mmCIF file of C-alpha atoms and ligand atoms in Angstrom:
data_model
loop_
_atom_site.group_PDB
_atom_site.id
_atom_site.type_symbol
_atom_site.label_atom_id
_atom_site.label_comp_id
_atom_site.label_asym_id
_atom_site.label_seq_id
_atom_site.Cartn_x
_atom_site.Cartn_y
_atom_site.Cartn_z
ATOM 1 C CA MET S 1 70.077 101.468 98.550
ATOM 2 C CA LYS S 2 67.569 101.376 101.412
ATOM 3 C CA LEU S 3 67.465 98.500 103.894
ATOM 4 C CA ASN S 4 64.204 96.877 104.719
ATOM 5 C CA GLN S 5 63.171 96.312 108.410
ATOM 6 C CA LYS S 6 64.055 92.654 108.295
ATOM 7 C CA GLN S 7 67.615 93.475 107.120
ATOM 8 C CA ILE S 8 67.936 96.276 109.764
ATOM 9 C CA ASP S 9 66.801 93.780 112.522
ATOM 10 C CA GLU S 10 69.411 91.204 111.182
ATOM 11 C CA PHE S 11 72.200 93.745 111.316
ATOM 12 C CA ILE S 12 71.340 94.801 114.822
ATOM 13 C CA LYS S 13 71.194 91.173 116.027
ATOM 14 C CA SER S 14 74.523 90.198 114.561
ATOM 15 C CA ASN S 15 76.221 93.428 115.558
ATOM 16 C CA ARG S 16 75.001 92.872 119.162
ATOM 17 C CA GLU S 17 76.434 89.418 119.103
ATOM 18 C CA CYS S 18 79.733 90.911 118.129
ATOM 19 C CA LEU S 19 79.651 93.045 121.210
ATOM 20 C CA LEU S 20 78.641 90.113 123.429
ATOM 21 C CA ALA S 21 81.469 87.896 122.103
ATOM 22 C CA ASN S 22 80.934 84.815 124.183
ATOM 23 C CA TRP S 23 84.380 83.716 125.242
ATOM 24 C CA ASN S 24 83.016 80.499 126.895
ATOM 25 C CA LEU S 25 82.479 79.254 123.367
ATOM 26 C CA LEU S 26 86.007 80.084 122.189
ATOM 27 C CA ASP S 27 87.921 76.799 121.807
ATOM 28 C CA ASN S 28 91.616 77.413 121.014
ATOM 29 C CA SER S 29 91.767 74.248 118.948
ATOM 30 C CA GLN S 30 89.268 75.799 116.542
ATOM 31 C CA THR S 31 91.332 78.970 116.017
ATOM 32 C CA PRO S 32 93.924 79.232 113.078
ATOM 33 C CA ARG S 33 96.571 79.552 115.845
ATOM 34 C CA GLY S 34 95.356 76.345 117.567
ATOM 35 C CA GLN S 35 95.556 74.663 114.124
ATOM 36 C CA ASN S 36 99.162 75.820 113.715
ATOM 37 C CA LEU S 37 98.393 77.866 110.604
ATOM 38 C CA GLU S 38 100.916 80.375 109.468
ATOM 39 C CA LYS S 39 101.077 83.427 111.736
ATOM 40 C CA PRO S 40 99.946 86.784 110.268
ATOM 41 C CA SER S 41 102.556 89.578 110.427
ATOM 42 C CA ALA S 42 101.787 92.311 112.848
ATOM 43 C CA PHE S 43 102.926 95.065 110.450
ATOM 44 C CA LYS S 44 102.418 95.945 106.915
ATOM 45 C CA SER S 45 105.094 97.493 104.768
ATOM 46 C CA TYR S 46 105.128 99.224 101.447
ATOM 47 C CA ALA S 47 108.040 98.622 99.106
ATOM 48 C CA THR S 48 108.062 102.020 97.397
ATOM 49 C CA GLY S 49 107.323 105.664 98.332
ATOM 50 C CA GLU S 50 109.241 108.539 99.551
ATOM 51 C CA ILE S 51 110.064 108.178 103.364
ATOM 52 C CA LEU S 52 109.178 111.199 105.697
ATOM 53 C CA GLU S 53 111.428 110.882 108.713
ATOM 54 C CA LEU S 54 109.572 111.892 111.814
ATOM 55 C CA LYS S 55 111.288 113.299 114.873
ATOM 56 C CA LYS S 56 111.584 110.817 117.712
ATOM 57 C CA ASP S 57 112.606 113.264 120.468
ATOM 58 C CA VAL S 58 109.375 115.211 120.700
ATOM 59 C CA ASN S 59 108.217 114.258 124.211
ATOM 60 C CA SER S 60 108.449 117.678 125.676
ATOM 61 C CA LEU S 61 106.404 119.484 123.037
ATOM 62 C CA SER S 62 103.558 120.036 125.569
ATOM 63 C CA SER S 63 103.948 121.475 129.010
ATOM 64 C CA ARG S 64 100.386 120.788 130.058
ATOM 65 C CA VAL S 65 99.580 118.210 132.647
ATOM 66 C CA LEU S 66 97.538 115.075 131.874
ATOM 67 C CA ASP S 67 94.399 115.762 134.032
ATOM 68 C CA ASP S 68 94.091 119.308 132.527
ATOM 69 C CA ILE S 69 94.404 117.708 129.003
ATOM 70 C CA ILE S 70 91.780 115.024 129.734
ATOM 71 C CA MET S 71 89.282 117.457 131.280
ATOM 72 C CA SER S 72 89.542 119.961 128.454
ATOM 73 C CA ARG S 73 89.335 117.543 125.475
ATOM 74 C CA ARG S 74 86.420 118.360 123.130
ATOM 75 C CA SER S 75 85.669 117.347 119.505
ATOM 76 C CA LEU S 76 86.579 120.283 117.266
ATOM 77 C CA ARG S 77 85.194 120.671 113.658
ATOM 78 C CA LYS S 78 86.565 124.090 112.834
ATOM 79 C CA TYR S 79 90.304 124.710 112.345
ATOM 80 C CA GLN S 80 92.686 127.682 111.796
ATOM 81 C CA ASP S 81 94.396 127.782 108.424
ATOM 82 C CA VAL S 82 97.776 126.914 109.911
ATOM 83 C CA LEU S 83 100.392 124.418 108.671
ATOM 84 C CA LEU S 84 101.235 121.415 110.831
ATOM 85 C CA SER S 85 104.987 121.485 111.705
ATOM 86 C CA LEU S 86 107.176 118.380 111.537
ATOM 87 C CA ASP S 87 107.532 118.409 115.289
ATOM 88 C CA GLU S 88 103.725 118.469 115.801
ATOM 89 C CA LEU S 89 103.103 115.821 113.135
ATOM 90 C CA SER S 90 105.812 113.639 114.809
ATOM 91 C CA TYR S 91 104.312 114.201 118.258
ATOM 92 C CA LEU S 92 100.793 113.251 117.089
ATOM 93 C CA MET S 93 101.951 110.075 115.389
ATOM 94 C CA LYS S 94 104.220 109.006 118.233
ATOM 95 C CA CYS S 95 101.390 109.470 120.776
ATOM 96 C CA SER S 96 98.861 107.558 118.814
ATOM 97 C CA ALA S 97 100.835 104.954 116.831
ATOM 98 C CA HIS S 98 104.246 104.406 118.246
ATOM 99 C CA ILE S 99 105.453 100.709 118.578
ATOM 100 C CA ARG S 100 108.150 99.971 121.020
ATOM 101 C CA LYS S 101 108.578 96.209 120.341
ATOM 102 C CA ILE S 102 107.698 94.224 117.346
ATOM 103 C CA GLY S 103 107.836 90.440 116.955
ATOM 104 C CA ASP S 104 107.006 87.907 114.301
ATOM 105 C CA SER S 105 103.344 88.287 114.936
ATOM 106 C CA TYR S 106 102.894 90.730 117.764
ATOM 107 C CA ALA S 107 103.580 94.383 118.335
ATOM 108 C CA LEU S 108 103.504 96.449 121.544
ATOM 109 C CA GLY S 109 103.151 100.173 121.668
ATOM 110 C CA VAL S 110 101.325 103.183 122.956
ATOM 111 C CA ILE S 111 97.920 101.521 122.258
ATOM 112 C CA PRO S 112 96.679 98.547 124.333
ATOM 113 C CA THR S 113 95.831 95.784 121.959
ATOM 114 C CA GLY S 114 94.130 92.452 122.815
ATOM 115 C CA GLY S 115 96.718 89.628 122.894
ATOM 116 C CA ALA S 116 99.330 92.102 121.481
ATOM 117 C CA ARG S 117 97.784 91.337 118.070
ATOM 118 C CA ASN S 118 97.986 94.984 116.929
ATOM 119 C CA SER S 119 95.206 94.705 114.318
ATOM 120 C CA LEU S 120 95.403 98.289 113.199
ATOM 121 C CA GLU S 121 97.401 100.214 110.494
ATOM 122 C CA THR S 122 97.561 103.974 110.593
ATOM 123 C CA TYR S 123 97.425 106.255 107.566
ATOM 124 C CA ILE S 124 97.459 110.043 107.391
ATOM 125 C CA TYR S 125 96.322 112.289 104.598
ATOM 126 C CA LEU S 126 98.518 115.379 104.981
ATOM 127 C CA ARG S 127 96.980 118.523 103.471
ATOM 128 C CA LYS S 128 98.595 121.320 105.328
ATOM 129 C CA ALA S 129 102.046 120.485 106.665
ATOM 130 C CA GLU S 130 105.177 122.653 106.525
ATOM 131 C CA ASN S 131 107.513 121.606 103.731
ATOM 132 C CA ILE S 132 105.869 118.303 103.348
ATOM 133 C CA THR S 133 104.492 116.772 100.189
ATOM 134 C CA LYS S 134 100.717 116.609 100.273
ATOM 135 C CA GLY S 135 99.338 113.112 100.036
ATOM 136 C CA LEU S 136 98.389 109.905 101.796
ATOM 137 C CA TYR S 137 101.091 108.486 104.105
ATOM 138 C CA HIS S 138 101.411 105.066 105.828
ATOM 139 C CA TYR S 139 102.863 104.923 109.368
ATOM 140 C CA MET S 140 105.785 102.517 109.475
ATOM 141 C CA LYS S 141 105.595 100.511 112.725
ATOM 142 C CA ASP S 142 109.103 99.336 112.423
ATOM 143 C CA THR S 143 110.812 102.682 112.029
ATOM 144 C CA GLY S 144 108.235 105.209 113.293
ATOM 145 C CA ASN S 145 108.435 107.179 110.099
ATOM 146 C CA LEU S 146 105.803 107.834 107.360
ATOM 147 C CA ARG S 147 105.859 106.641 103.860
ATOM 148 C CA LEU S 148 104.131 108.526 101.039
ATOM 149 C CA ILE S 149 101.987 105.917 99.340
ATOM 150 C CA ARG S 150 99.571 108.062 97.321
ATOM 151 C CA GLU S 151 100.459 111.491 96.136
ATOM 152 C CA GLU S 152 97.541 111.785 93.800
ATOM 153 C CA VAL S 153 94.766 111.664 96.387
ATOM 154 C CA THR S 154 92.697 114.771 96.231
ATOM 155 C CA ASP S 155 90.704 116.794 98.739
ATOM 156 C CA ALA S 156 87.572 116.161 96.673
ATOM 157 C CA LEU S 157 88.033 112.405 96.890
ATOM 158 C CA VAL S 158 88.717 112.430 100.682
ATOM 159 C CA ASP S 159 85.910 114.867 101.337
ATOM 160 C CA SER S 160 83.389 112.721 99.383
ATOM 161 C CA SER S 161 84.574 109.629 101.222
ATOM 162 C CA LEU S 162 84.096 111.499 104.549
ATOM 163 C CA LYS S 163 80.633 112.580 103.486
ATOM 164 C CA GLY S 164 81.573 116.308 103.382
ATOM 165 C CA GLN S 165 83.424 116.275 106.793
ATOM 166 C CA LEU S 166 86.958 117.323 105.523
ATOM 167 C CA ARG S 167 86.205 120.733 107.028
ATOM 168 C CA ASP S 168 89.490 122.410 106.058
ATOM 169 C CA CYS S 169 91.515 120.318 108.425
ATOM 170 C CA ALA S 170 95.268 120.003 108.345
ATOM 171 C CA ALA S 171 95.175 116.223 108.194
ATOM 172 C CA VAL S 172 92.992 113.174 108.278
ATOM 173 C CA VAL S 173 94.074 110.208 110.254
ATOM 174 C CA ILE S 174 92.601 106.916 108.901
ATOM 175 C CA TRP S 175 92.765 103.678 110.819
ATOM 176 C CA THR S 176 92.306 100.333 109.087
ATOM 177 C CA ALA S 177 91.938 97.006 110.678
ATOM 178 C CA ILE S 178 93.473 93.714 109.395
ATOM 179 C CA PRO S 179 90.933 91.433 111.315
ATOM 180 C CA TYR S 180 92.797 88.207 110.645
ATOM 181 C CA ARG S 181 95.615 89.310 112.934
ATOM 182 C CA MET S 182 93.097 89.160 115.747
ATOM 183 C CA GLU S 183 91.004 86.265 114.362
ATOM 184 C CA TYR S 184 94.133 84.122 114.169
ATOM 185 C CA LYS S 185 94.149 83.898 117.942
ATOM 186 C CA TYR S 186 90.596 85.006 118.984
ATOM 187 C CA SER S 187 88.355 83.834 116.178
ATOM 188 C CA PHE S 188 84.809 85.155 116.539
ATOM 189 C CA THR S 189 85.513 87.095 119.659
ATOM 190 C CA SER S 190 87.939 89.336 117.792
ATOM 191 C CA HIS S 191 85.780 92.081 116.297
ATOM 192 C CA LYS S 192 84.786 93.791 119.430
ATOM 193 C CA MET S 193 88.461 93.949 120.459
ATOM 194 C CA ILE S 194 89.413 95.446 117.114
ATOM 195 C CA ALA S 195 86.837 98.245 117.511
ATOM 196 C CA ILE S 196 87.957 98.866 121.111
ATOM 197 C CA GLU S 197 91.649 99.009 119.989
ATOM 198 C CA ALA S 198 90.759 101.680 117.390
ATOM 199 C CA GLY S 199 89.030 103.657 120.098
ATOM 200 C CA HIS S 200 92.206 103.560 122.127
ATOM 201 C CA ALA S 201 94.293 104.979 119.240
ATOM 202 C CA CYS S 202 91.691 107.696 118.516
ATOM 203 C CA GLN S 203 91.541 108.671 122.210
ATOM 204 C CA ASN S 204 95.302 108.984 122.357
ATOM 205 C CA LEU S 205 95.216 111.168 119.334
ATOM 206 C CA TYR S 206 92.469 113.344 120.933
ATOM 207 C CA LEU S 207 94.706 113.896 124.017
ATOM 208 C CA ALA S 208 97.804 114.409 122.054
ATOM 209 C CA CYS S 209 96.016 117.080 119.899
ATOM 210 C CA GLU S 210 94.688 118.788 123.004
ATOM 211 C CA ALA S 211 98.169 118.738 124.516
ATOM 212 C CA ILE S 212 99.597 120.885 121.681
ATOM 213 C CA ASP S 213 96.654 123.131 121.098
ATOM 214 C CA TYR S 214 95.228 121.232 118.196
ATOM 215 C CA GLY S 215 91.688 120.019 117.907
ATOM 216 C CA MET S 216 90.201 117.017 116.232
ATOM 217 C CA VAL S 217 87.005 114.997 115.728
ATOM 218 C CA ALA S 218 86.554 111.240 115.487
ATOM 219 C CA LEU S 219 84.624 110.212 112.319
ATOM 220 C CA CYS S 220 82.547 107.119 111.831
ATOM 221 C CA ALA S 221 80.118 108.547 109.371
ATOM 222 C CA TYR S 222 82.125 107.848 106.183
ATOM 223 C CA ASP S 223 81.448 106.110 102.979
ATOM 224 C CA GLN S 224 83.064 102.701 103.425
ATOM 225 C CA GLU S 225 83.651 101.893 99.775
ATOM 226 C CA LYS S 226 85.038 105.323 98.999
ATOM 227 C CA ILE S 227 87.371 105.558 101.947
ATOM 228 C CA ASP S 228 88.674 102.018 101.276
ATOM 229 C CA GLU S 229 89.322 103.188 97.786
ATOM 230 C CA VAL S 230 91.261 106.197 98.991
ATOM 231 C CA VAL S 231 93.559 103.936 100.997
ATOM 232 C CA ARG S 232 93.410 101.213 98.331
ATOM 233 C CA VAL S 233 92.319 98.532 100.759
ATOM 234 C CA GLY S 234 89.345 96.238 100.996
ATOM 235 C CA ASN S 235 88.276 92.714 102.210
ATOM 236 C CA GLU S 236 91.252 91.584 104.327
ATOM 237 C CA GLU S 237 91.931 95.171 105.430
ATOM 238 C CA PHE S 238 89.455 97.938 105.696
ATOM 239 C CA VAL S 239 88.884 101.346 107.222
ATOM 240 C CA VAL S 240 87.449 101.305 110.714
ATOM 241 C CA TYR S 241 87.857 104.818 112.057
ATOM 242 C CA CYS S 242 89.022 108.329 110.921
ATOM 243 C CA ALA S 243 89.688 111.707 112.409
ATOM 244 C CA THR S 244 90.184 115.188 111.036
ATOM 245 C CA LEU S 245 92.533 117.553 112.966
ATOM 246 C CA GLY S 246 93.844 121.082 112.790
ATOM 247 C CA LYS S 247 95.013 124.022 114.853
ATOM 248 C CA LYS S 248 92.413 125.301 117.287
HETATM 249 C C1 FMN Q 301 82.838 106.343 117.552
HETATM 250 C C2 FMN Q 301 82.582 107.816 117.206
HETATM 251 C C3 FMN Q 301 82.159 108.222 116.032
HETATM 252 C C4 FMN Q 301 82.054 109.623 115.754
HETATM 253 N N1 FMN Q 301 81.692 110.014 114.492
HETATM 254 C C5 FMN Q 301 81.477 111.340 114.217
HETATM 255 C C6 FMN Q 301 81.287 111.777 112.911
HETATM 256 O O1 FMN Q 301 81.200 110.948 111.879
HETATM 257 N N2 FMN Q 301 81.092 113.092 112.677
HETATM 258 C C7 FMN Q 301 81.231 113.997 113.705
HETATM 259 O O2 FMN Q 301 81.067 115.259 113.431
HETATM 260 N N3 FMN Q 301 81.510 113.607 114.948
HETATM 261 C C8 FMN Q 301 81.654 112.265 115.235
HETATM 262 N N4 FMN Q 301 81.972 111.897 116.514
HETATM 263 C C9 FMN Q 301 82.185 112.890 117.564
HETATM 264 C C10 FMN Q 301 80.993 112.921 118.569
HETATM 265 O O3 FMN Q 301 79.992 113.659 117.900
HETATM 266 C C11 FMN Q 301 81.453 113.705 119.790
HETATM 267 O O4 FMN Q 301 82.479 112.955 120.432
HETATM 268 C C12 FMN Q 301 80.287 113.863 120.744
HETATM 269 O O5 FMN Q 301 79.385 114.784 120.209
HETATM 270 C C13 FMN Q 301 80.762 114.351 122.129
HETATM 271 O O6 FMN Q 301 81.427 115.545 122.066
HETATM 272 P P1 FMN Q 301 82.940 115.678 122.602
HETATM 273 O O7 FMN Q 301 83.738 114.784 121.874
HETATM 274 O O8 FMN Q 301 83.292 117.141 122.391
HETATM 275 O O9 FMN Q 301 82.886 115.329 124.021
HETATM 276 C C14 FMN Q 301 82.191 110.568 116.750
HETATM 277 C C15 FMN Q 301 82.640 110.144 118.039
HETATM 278 C C16 FMN Q 301 82.816 108.729 118.291
HETATM 279 C C17 FMN Q 301 83.297 108.338 119.614
#
């Protein structure tokens, strides 16, 4: 499908409005929270699927200092054919998704999140990991472990959803947003905050990768329908950001 110029202009106008997000027009009494509607939960859980326990004591996996890590970070699109260890996987998930406090409708962790709404969910497609079943996993915010939710996901499916950008990586991290978590409190000003929150998660992952001699690249050029199908989400939860990663 090709957009016509009028449609393109309309997209640009509404997307710019999303970035402008005029807080002067936000009236709390017009938000779901202001109307005392039921609070959305800050975390999602799957009832079934093998649990992969991640290591929690992985803080000293890197001996590099922060300013060195920040200054040397680059996007990497070519990876060595090396298996991700459980320690490395645990470290990457901890640095980019760990939650330290979770309440009935808020969650606080390593990622700053507007109003503690925590609008993201984190998934990882593990392709090359030591003694770990290949498949799509969901990060469990309450326990800090991963749950295998789709073993039957194939490289071909993921590669096609990433428009050919799978690039022999060890893993693909996929962030989804559940916009209502943010909209509940911030209504039409939410969407900019959701995108920024995803940026924070991705940057943490970039730095964590760099710290342990892994490389990664952020990906926005994916096929929305296909990637949502990989994760089995859509409408109230959808993919907003991805990254491939592997050993430098
Ligand atoms: C929001 C965003 C989306 C991106 N999407 C892609 C992508 O789909 N494919 C890709 O190869 N690189 C993507 N990149 C990586 C950029 O191309 C890269 O960050 C940029 O060229 C600067 O290089 P550096 O990260 O090494 O500093 C994306 C980066 C950002 C921040």
